[in-house]
Tab-separated table of C-alpha atoms in Angstrom:
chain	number	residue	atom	x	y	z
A	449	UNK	CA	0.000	0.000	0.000
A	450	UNK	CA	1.229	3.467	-0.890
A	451	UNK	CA	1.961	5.389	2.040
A	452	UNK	CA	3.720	8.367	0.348
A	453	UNK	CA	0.745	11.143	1.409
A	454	UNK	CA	0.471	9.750	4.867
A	455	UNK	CA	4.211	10.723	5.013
A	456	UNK	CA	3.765	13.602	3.412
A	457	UNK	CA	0.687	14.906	5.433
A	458	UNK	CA	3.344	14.249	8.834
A	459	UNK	CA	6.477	15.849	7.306
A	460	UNK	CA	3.525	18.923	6.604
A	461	UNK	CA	2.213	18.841	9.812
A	462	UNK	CA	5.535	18.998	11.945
A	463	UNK	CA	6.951	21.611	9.500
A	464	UNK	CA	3.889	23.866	9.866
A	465	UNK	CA	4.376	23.236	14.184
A	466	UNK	CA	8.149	24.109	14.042
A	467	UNK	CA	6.909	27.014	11.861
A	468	UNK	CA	4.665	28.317	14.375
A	469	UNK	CA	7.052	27.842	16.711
A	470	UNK	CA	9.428	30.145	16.030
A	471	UNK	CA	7.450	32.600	14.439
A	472	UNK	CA	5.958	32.562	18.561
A	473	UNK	CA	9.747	32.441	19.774
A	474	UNK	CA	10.521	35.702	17.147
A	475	UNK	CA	7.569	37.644	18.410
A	476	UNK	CA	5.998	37.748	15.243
A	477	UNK	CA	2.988	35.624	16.219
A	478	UNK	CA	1.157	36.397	19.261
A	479	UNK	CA	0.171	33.196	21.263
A	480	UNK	CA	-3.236	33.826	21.278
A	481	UNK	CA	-3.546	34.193	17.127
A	482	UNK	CA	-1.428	30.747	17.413
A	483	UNK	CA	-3.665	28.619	19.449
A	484	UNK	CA	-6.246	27.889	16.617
A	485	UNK	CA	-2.797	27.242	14.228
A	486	UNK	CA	-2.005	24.568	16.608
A	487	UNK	CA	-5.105	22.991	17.004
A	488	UNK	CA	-5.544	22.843	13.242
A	489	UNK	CA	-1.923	21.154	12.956
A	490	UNK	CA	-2.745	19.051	15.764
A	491	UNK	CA	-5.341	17.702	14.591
A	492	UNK	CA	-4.204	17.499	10.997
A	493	UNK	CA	-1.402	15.338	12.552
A	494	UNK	CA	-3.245	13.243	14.634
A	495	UNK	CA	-5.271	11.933	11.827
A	496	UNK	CA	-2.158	11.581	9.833
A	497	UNK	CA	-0.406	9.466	12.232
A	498	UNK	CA	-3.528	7.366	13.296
A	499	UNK	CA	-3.844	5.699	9.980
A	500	UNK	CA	-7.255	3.734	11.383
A	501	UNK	CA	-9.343	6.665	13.244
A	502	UNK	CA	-8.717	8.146	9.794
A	503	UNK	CA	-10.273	5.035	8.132
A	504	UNK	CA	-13.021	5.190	10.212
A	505	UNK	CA	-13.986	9.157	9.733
A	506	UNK	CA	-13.578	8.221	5.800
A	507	UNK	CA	-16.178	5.062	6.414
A	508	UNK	CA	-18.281	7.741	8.357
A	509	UNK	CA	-18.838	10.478	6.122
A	510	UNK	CA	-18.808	7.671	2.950
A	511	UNK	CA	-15.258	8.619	1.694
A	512	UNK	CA	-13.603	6.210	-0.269
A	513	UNK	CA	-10.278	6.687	-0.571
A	514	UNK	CA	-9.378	7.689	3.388
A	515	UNK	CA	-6.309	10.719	2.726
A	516	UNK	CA	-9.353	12.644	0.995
A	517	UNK	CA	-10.974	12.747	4.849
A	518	UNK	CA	-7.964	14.610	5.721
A	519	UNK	CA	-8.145	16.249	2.961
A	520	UNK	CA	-11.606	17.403	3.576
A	521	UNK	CA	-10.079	18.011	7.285
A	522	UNK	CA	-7.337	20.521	6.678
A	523	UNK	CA	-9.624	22.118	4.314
A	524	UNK	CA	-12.510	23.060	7.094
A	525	UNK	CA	-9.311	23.934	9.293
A	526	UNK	CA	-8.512	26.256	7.189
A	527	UNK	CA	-11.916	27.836	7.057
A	528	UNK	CA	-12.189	28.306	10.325
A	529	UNK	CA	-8.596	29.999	10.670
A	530	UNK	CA	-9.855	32.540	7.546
A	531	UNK	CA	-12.537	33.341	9.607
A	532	UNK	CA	-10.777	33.719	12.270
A	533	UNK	CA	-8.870	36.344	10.686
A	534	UNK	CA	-12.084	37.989	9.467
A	535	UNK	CA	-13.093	38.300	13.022
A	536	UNK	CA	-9.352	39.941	14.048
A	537	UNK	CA	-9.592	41.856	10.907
A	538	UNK	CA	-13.064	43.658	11.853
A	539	UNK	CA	-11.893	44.031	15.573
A	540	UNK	CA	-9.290	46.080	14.674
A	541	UNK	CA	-10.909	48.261	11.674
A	542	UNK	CA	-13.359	48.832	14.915
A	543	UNK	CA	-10.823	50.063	16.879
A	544	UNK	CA	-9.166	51.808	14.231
A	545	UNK	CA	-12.173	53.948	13.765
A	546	UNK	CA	-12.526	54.516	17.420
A	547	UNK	CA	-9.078	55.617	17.675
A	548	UNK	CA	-8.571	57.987	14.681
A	549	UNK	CA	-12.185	59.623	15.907
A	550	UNK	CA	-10.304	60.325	19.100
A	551	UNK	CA	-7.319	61.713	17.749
A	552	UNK	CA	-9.388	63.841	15.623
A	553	UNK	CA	-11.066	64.950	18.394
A	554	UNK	CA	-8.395	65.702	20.674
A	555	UNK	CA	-6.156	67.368	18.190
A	556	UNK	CA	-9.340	70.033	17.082
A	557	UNK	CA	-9.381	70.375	21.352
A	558	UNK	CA	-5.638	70.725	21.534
A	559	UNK	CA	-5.721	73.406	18.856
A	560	UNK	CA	-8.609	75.206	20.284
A	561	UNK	CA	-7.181	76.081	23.805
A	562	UNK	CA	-3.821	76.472	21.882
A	563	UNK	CA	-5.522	79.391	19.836
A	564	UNK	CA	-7.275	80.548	23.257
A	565	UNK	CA	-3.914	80.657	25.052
A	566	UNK	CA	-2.116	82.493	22.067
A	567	UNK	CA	-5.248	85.186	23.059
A	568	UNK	CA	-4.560	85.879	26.261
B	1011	UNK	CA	-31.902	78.739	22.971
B	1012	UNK	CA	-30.636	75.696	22.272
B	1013	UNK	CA	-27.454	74.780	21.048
B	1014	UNK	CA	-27.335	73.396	17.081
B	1015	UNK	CA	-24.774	71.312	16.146
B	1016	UNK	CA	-24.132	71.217	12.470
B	1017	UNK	CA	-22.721	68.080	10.985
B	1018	UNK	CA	-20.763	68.151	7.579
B	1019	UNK	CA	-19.465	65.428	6.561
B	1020	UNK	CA	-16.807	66.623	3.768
B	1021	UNK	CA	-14.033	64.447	1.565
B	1022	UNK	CA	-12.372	66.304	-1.369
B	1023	UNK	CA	-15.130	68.874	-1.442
B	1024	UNK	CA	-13.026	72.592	-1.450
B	1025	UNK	CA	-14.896	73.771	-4.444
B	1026	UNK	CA	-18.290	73.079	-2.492
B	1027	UNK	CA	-17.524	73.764	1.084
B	1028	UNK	CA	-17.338	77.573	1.078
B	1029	UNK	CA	-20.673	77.696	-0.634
B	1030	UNK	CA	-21.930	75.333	2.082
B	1031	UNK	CA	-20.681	77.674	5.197
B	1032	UNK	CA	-21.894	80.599	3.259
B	1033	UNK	CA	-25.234	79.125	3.163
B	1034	UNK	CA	-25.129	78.201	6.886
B	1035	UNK	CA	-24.204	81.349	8.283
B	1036	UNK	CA	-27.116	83.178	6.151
B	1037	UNK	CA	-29.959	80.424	8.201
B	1038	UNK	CA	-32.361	81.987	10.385
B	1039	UNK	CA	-31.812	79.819	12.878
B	1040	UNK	CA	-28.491	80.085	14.789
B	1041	UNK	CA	-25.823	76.926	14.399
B	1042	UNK	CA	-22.304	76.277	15.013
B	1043	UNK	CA	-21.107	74.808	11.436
B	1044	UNK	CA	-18.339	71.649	11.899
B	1045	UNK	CA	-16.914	70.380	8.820
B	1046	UNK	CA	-15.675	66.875	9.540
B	1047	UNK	CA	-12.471	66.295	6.987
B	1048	UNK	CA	-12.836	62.362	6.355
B	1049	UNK	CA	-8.963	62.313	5.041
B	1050	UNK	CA	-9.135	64.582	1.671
B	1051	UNK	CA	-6.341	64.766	-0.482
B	1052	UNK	CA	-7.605	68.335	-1.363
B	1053	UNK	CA	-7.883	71.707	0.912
B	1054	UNK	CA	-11.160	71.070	2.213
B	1055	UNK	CA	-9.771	71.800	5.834
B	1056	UNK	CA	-7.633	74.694	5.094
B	1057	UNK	CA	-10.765	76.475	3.146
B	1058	UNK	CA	-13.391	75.839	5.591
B	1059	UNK	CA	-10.957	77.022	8.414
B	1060	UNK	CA	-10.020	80.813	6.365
B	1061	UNK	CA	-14.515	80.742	6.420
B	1062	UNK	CA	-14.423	80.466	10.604
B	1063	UNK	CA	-15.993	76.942	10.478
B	1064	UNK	CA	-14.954	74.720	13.152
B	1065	UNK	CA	-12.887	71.687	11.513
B	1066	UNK	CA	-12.128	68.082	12.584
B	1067	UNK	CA	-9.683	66.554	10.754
B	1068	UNK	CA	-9.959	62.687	10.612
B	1069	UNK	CA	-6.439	61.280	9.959
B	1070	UNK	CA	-7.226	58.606	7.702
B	1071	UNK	CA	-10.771	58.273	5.450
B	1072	UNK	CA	-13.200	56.644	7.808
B	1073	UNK	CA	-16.121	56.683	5.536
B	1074	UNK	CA	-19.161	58.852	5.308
B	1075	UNK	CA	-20.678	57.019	8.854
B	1076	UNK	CA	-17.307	57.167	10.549
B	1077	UNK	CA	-16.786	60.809	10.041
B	1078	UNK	CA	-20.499	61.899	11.181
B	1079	UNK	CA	-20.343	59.714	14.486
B	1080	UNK	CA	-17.123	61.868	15.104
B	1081	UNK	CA	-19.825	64.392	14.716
B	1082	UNK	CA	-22.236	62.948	17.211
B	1083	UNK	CA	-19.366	62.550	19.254
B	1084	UNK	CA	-18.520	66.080	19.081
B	1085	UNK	CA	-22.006	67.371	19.616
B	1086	UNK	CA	-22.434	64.790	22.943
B	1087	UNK	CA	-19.401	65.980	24.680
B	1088	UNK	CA	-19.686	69.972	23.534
B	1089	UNK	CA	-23.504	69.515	25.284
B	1090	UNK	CA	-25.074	70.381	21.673
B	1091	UNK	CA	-29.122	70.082	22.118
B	1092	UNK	CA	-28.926	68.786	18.517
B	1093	UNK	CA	-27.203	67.587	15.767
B	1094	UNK	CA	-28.117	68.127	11.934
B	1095	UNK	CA	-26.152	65.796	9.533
B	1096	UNK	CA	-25.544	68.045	6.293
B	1097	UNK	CA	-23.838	67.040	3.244
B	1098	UNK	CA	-20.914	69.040	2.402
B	1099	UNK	CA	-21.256	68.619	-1.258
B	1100	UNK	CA	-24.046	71.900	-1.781
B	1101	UNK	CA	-27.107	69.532	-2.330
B	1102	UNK	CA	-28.949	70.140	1.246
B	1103	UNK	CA	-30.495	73.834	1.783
B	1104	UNK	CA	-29.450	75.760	4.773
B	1105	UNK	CA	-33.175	77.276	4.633
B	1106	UNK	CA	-34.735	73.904	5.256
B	1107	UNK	CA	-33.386	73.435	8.596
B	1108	UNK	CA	-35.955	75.646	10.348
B	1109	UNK	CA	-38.512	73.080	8.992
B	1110	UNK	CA	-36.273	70.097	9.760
B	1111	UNK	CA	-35.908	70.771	13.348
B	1112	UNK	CA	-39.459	72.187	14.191
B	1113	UNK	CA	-40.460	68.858	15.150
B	1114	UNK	CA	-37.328	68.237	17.298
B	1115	UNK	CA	-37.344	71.166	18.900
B	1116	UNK	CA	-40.923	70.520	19.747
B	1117	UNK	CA	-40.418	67.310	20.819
B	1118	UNK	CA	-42.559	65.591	18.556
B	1119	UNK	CA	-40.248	63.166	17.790
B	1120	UNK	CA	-36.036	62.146	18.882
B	1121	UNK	CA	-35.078	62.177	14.623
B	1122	UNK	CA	-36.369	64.380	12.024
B	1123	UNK	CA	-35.570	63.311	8.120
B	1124	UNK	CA	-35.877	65.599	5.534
B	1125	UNK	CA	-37.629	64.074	2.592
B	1126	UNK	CA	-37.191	64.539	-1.031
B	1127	UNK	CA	-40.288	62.482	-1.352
B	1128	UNK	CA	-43.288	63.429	0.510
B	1129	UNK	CA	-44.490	65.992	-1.352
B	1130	UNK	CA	-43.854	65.812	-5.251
B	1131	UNK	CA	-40.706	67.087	-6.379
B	1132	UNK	CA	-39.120	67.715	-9.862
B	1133	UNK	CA	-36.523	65.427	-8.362
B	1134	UNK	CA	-34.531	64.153	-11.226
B	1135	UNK	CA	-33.121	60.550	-11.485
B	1136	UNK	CA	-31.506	57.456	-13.067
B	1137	UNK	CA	-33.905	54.700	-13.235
B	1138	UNK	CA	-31.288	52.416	-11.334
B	1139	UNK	CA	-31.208	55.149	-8.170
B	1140	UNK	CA	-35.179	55.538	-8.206
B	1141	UNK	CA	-35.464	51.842	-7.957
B	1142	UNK	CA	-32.927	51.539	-5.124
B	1143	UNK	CA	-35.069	53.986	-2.998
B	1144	UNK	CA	-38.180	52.547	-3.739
B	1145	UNK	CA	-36.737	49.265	-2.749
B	1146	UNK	CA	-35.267	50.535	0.383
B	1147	UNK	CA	-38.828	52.129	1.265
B	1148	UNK	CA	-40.551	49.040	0.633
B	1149	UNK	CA	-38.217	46.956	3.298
B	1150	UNK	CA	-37.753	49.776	5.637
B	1151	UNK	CA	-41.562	50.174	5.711
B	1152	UNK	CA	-42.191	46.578	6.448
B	1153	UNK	CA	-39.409	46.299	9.020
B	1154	UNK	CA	-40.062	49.035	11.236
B	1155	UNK	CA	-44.022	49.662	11.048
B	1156	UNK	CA	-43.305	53.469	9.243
B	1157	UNK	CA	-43.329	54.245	6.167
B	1158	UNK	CA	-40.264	56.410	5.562
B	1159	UNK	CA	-39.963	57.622	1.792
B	1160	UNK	CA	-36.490	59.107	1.766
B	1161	UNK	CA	-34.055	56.160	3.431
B	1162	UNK	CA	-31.398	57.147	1.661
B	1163	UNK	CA	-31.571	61.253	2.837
B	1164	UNK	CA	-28.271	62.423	4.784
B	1165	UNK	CA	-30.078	65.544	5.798
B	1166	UNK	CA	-31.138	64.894	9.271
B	1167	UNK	CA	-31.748	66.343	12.794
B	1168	UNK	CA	-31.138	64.883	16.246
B	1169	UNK	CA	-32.205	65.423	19.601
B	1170	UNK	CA	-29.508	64.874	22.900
B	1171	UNK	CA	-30.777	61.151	23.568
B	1172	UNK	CA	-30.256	60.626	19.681
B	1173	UNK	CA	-26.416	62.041	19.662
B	1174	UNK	CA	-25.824	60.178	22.736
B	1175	UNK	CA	-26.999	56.889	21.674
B	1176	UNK	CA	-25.327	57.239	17.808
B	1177	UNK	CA	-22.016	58.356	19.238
B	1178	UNK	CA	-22.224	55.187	20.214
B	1179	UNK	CA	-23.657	52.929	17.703
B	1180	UNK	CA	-23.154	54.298	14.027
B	1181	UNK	CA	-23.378	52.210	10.867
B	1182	UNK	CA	-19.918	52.241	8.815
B	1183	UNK	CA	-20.383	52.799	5.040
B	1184	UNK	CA	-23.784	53.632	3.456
B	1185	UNK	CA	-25.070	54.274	7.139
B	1186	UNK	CA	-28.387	56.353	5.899
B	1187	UNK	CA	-31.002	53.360	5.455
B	1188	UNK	CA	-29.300	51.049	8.332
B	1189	UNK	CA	-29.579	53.936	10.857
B	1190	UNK	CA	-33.422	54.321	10.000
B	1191	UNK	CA	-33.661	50.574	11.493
B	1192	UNK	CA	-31.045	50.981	14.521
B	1193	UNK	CA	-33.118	54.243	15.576
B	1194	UNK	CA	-36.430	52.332	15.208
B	1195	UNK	CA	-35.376	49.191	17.053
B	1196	UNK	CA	-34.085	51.261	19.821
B	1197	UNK	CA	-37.132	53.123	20.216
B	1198	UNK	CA	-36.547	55.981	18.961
B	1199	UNK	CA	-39.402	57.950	17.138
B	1200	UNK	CA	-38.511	59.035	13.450
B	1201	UNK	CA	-40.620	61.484	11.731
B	1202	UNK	CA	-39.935	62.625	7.959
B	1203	UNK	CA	-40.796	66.178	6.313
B	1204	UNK	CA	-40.678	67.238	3.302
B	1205	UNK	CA	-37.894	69.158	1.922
B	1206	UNK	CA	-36.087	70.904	-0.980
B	1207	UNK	CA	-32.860	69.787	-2.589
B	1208	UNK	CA	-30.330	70.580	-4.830
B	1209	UNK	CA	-28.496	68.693	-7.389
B	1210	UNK	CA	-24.953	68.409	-6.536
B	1211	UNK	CA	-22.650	71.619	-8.050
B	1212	UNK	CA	-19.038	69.843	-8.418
B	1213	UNK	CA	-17.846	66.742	-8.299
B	1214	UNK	CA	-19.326	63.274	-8.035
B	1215	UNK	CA	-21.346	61.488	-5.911
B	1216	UNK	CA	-19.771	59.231	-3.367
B	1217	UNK	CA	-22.047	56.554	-5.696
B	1218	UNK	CA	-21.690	55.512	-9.228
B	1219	UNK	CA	-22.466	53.214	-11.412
B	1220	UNK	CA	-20.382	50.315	-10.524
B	1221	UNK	CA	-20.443	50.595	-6.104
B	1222	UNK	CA	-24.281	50.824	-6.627
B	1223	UNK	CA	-24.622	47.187	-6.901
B	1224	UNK	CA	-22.458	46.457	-4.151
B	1225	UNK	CA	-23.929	49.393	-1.925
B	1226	UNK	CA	-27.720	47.863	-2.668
B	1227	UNK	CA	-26.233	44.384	-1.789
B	1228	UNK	CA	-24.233	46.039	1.066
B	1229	UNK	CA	-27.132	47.992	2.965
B	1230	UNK	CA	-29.853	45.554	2.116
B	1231	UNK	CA	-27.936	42.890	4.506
B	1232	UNK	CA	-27.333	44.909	6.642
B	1233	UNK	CA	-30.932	46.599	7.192
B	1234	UNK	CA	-31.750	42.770	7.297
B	1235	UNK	CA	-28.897	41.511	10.198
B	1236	UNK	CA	-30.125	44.784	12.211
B	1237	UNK	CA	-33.744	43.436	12.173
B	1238	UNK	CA	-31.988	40.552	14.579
B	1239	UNK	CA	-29.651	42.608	16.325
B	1240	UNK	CA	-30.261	43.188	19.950
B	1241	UNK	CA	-31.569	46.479	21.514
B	1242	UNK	CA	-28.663	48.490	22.830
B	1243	UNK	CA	-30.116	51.372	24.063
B	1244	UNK	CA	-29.875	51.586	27.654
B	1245	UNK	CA	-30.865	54.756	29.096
């Protein structure tokens, strides 16, 4: 039996961990934008290693050929992390807003009493 | 005497702006003009300021509903009585405001919306733009109980529980329709009256050809999401 994606799908996996990793130990991934990373790789390995739960998700859902199921797996993972970032994205166009409104506001108060001060 | 709080929103608009605080500052009722910069390229700021308005600057373009909740924003914390929205682009009539805030100022209702559409009008338009409104009347009407013919009018007066609760809660791009459901749901009342307007003297409308599909798309979600959205008011 041809193992080759199996192998594959683990070399993937434990590159994309080690990847995550260090982008965490560089600072340029906050932990708490990593967590969902790591539970997509985890389970993305998990199935990869445990050739049979695999099997049985395929028989499950009515997949024949049983790498598709991961497949299919990495697939939704991936989903969920775009929307994820959808979610981040909006949070901080919100706060964006909120923040340049503030500074707007505070610099057309700073220049007001500036102008009043100049007066007296 | 209370304290009016004009709200002009204004993005590359130096050719129109000085007609707009000329216009203003000849109403018979007394306001304080604020011209709300969203970000032009232009010198939108540097002409209202040499014509005495008071000017925000927003650092970066927010959008026409993030630059008039800096306006609400302004009004709530300068103790404005209330707020008219008023397009910098020359199309709304300084002389109309009397009649817009009559009702406010009486306290017949919290939001007064000047109409294009209640009485008839030689109101000129593409097909494509007339069947937008009517479409937005039709759902509006259904949604909130009211008809309201003119969901798409950004000439508009607020009362002090109005300013306070849109400083707040203000709908990002396109706001005009979506607000007309957030005000609703939150109890507000909403009263229209008919009004005069201009056609636009430079420039372009924020809305061609090619966003109008995506704005229809755009605000017609949203007006239906808001139907399901909680109430936020809480005052």
């Amino acid at each position: 039996m041809n193992h080759r994606i199996d192998i594959l799908a683990i070399l993937g996996s434990l590159f994309l961990c080690f990847l995550i990793l260090e982008l965490i130990r560089k600072k340029r991934l906050m932990e708490r934008y990593a967590l969902l990373w790591f539970a997509s790789v985890l389970i993305i390995t998990l199935f990869a290693v445990w050739r049979s739960l695999l099997d049985k998700l395929a028989a499950v859902l009515g997949i024949y050929y049983a790498p598709s199921a991961l497949f299919l797996l990495a697939l939704f993972c991936g989903l969920v992390l775009v929307l994820h970032f959808t979610l981040v994205i909006s949070k901080l166009t919100e706060q964006n807003k909120t923040l340049t409104q503030s500074v707007a506001l505070l610099k057309n108060k700073v220049d007001s009493i500036a102008e009043h001060v100049q007066c007296e | 005497m209370q304290k009016i709080l004009m709200i002009v929103p204004a993005y590359n608009e130096e050719k129109n702006i000085r007609h707009v605080i000329a216009d203003l500052r000849s109403c018979n009722v007394k306001v304080d003009p604020l011209i709300i910069d969203d970000g032009s390229m232009d010198n939108t700021a540097k002409v209202a300021r040499s014509e005495g308005a008071d000017v925000i600057v927003l650092p970066c373009n927010l959008g026409i509903g993030g630059a008039v909740q800096t306006g609400f924003k302004y009004a709530f914390e300068n103790d404005y009585d209330i707020a008219i929205q008023f397009d910098g682009d020359g199309q709304h009539m300084a002389c109309e405001i009397e009649t817009l805030i009559k009702n406010v100022v009486e306290d017949k209702c919290d939001v007064a919306i000047g109409s294009r559409f209640l009485t008839a009008t030689d109101f000129k338009s593409t097909f494509a733009r007339k069947l937008g409104i009517k479409i937005f009347t039709i759902i509006n009407s259904i949604i909130i109980g009211q008809r309201i013919t003119d969901n798409t009018s950004g000439f508009r007066a607020y009362n002090r529980p109005a300013i306070k609760f849109l400083s707040r809660n203000y709908p990002d791009d396109y706001p005009e329709p979506e607000a007309i459901i957030l005000l609703s749901k939150n109890k507000f009342r909403i009263m229209e009256v008919p009004v005069k307007m201009q056609q636009r003297q430079h420039g372009d409308s924020s809305i061609n050809t090619l966003r109008a599909i995506y704005y229809m798309i755009k605000v017609v979600l949203a007006i239906l999401i808001g139907v399901f959205r909680n109430v936020e008011r809480k005052d």
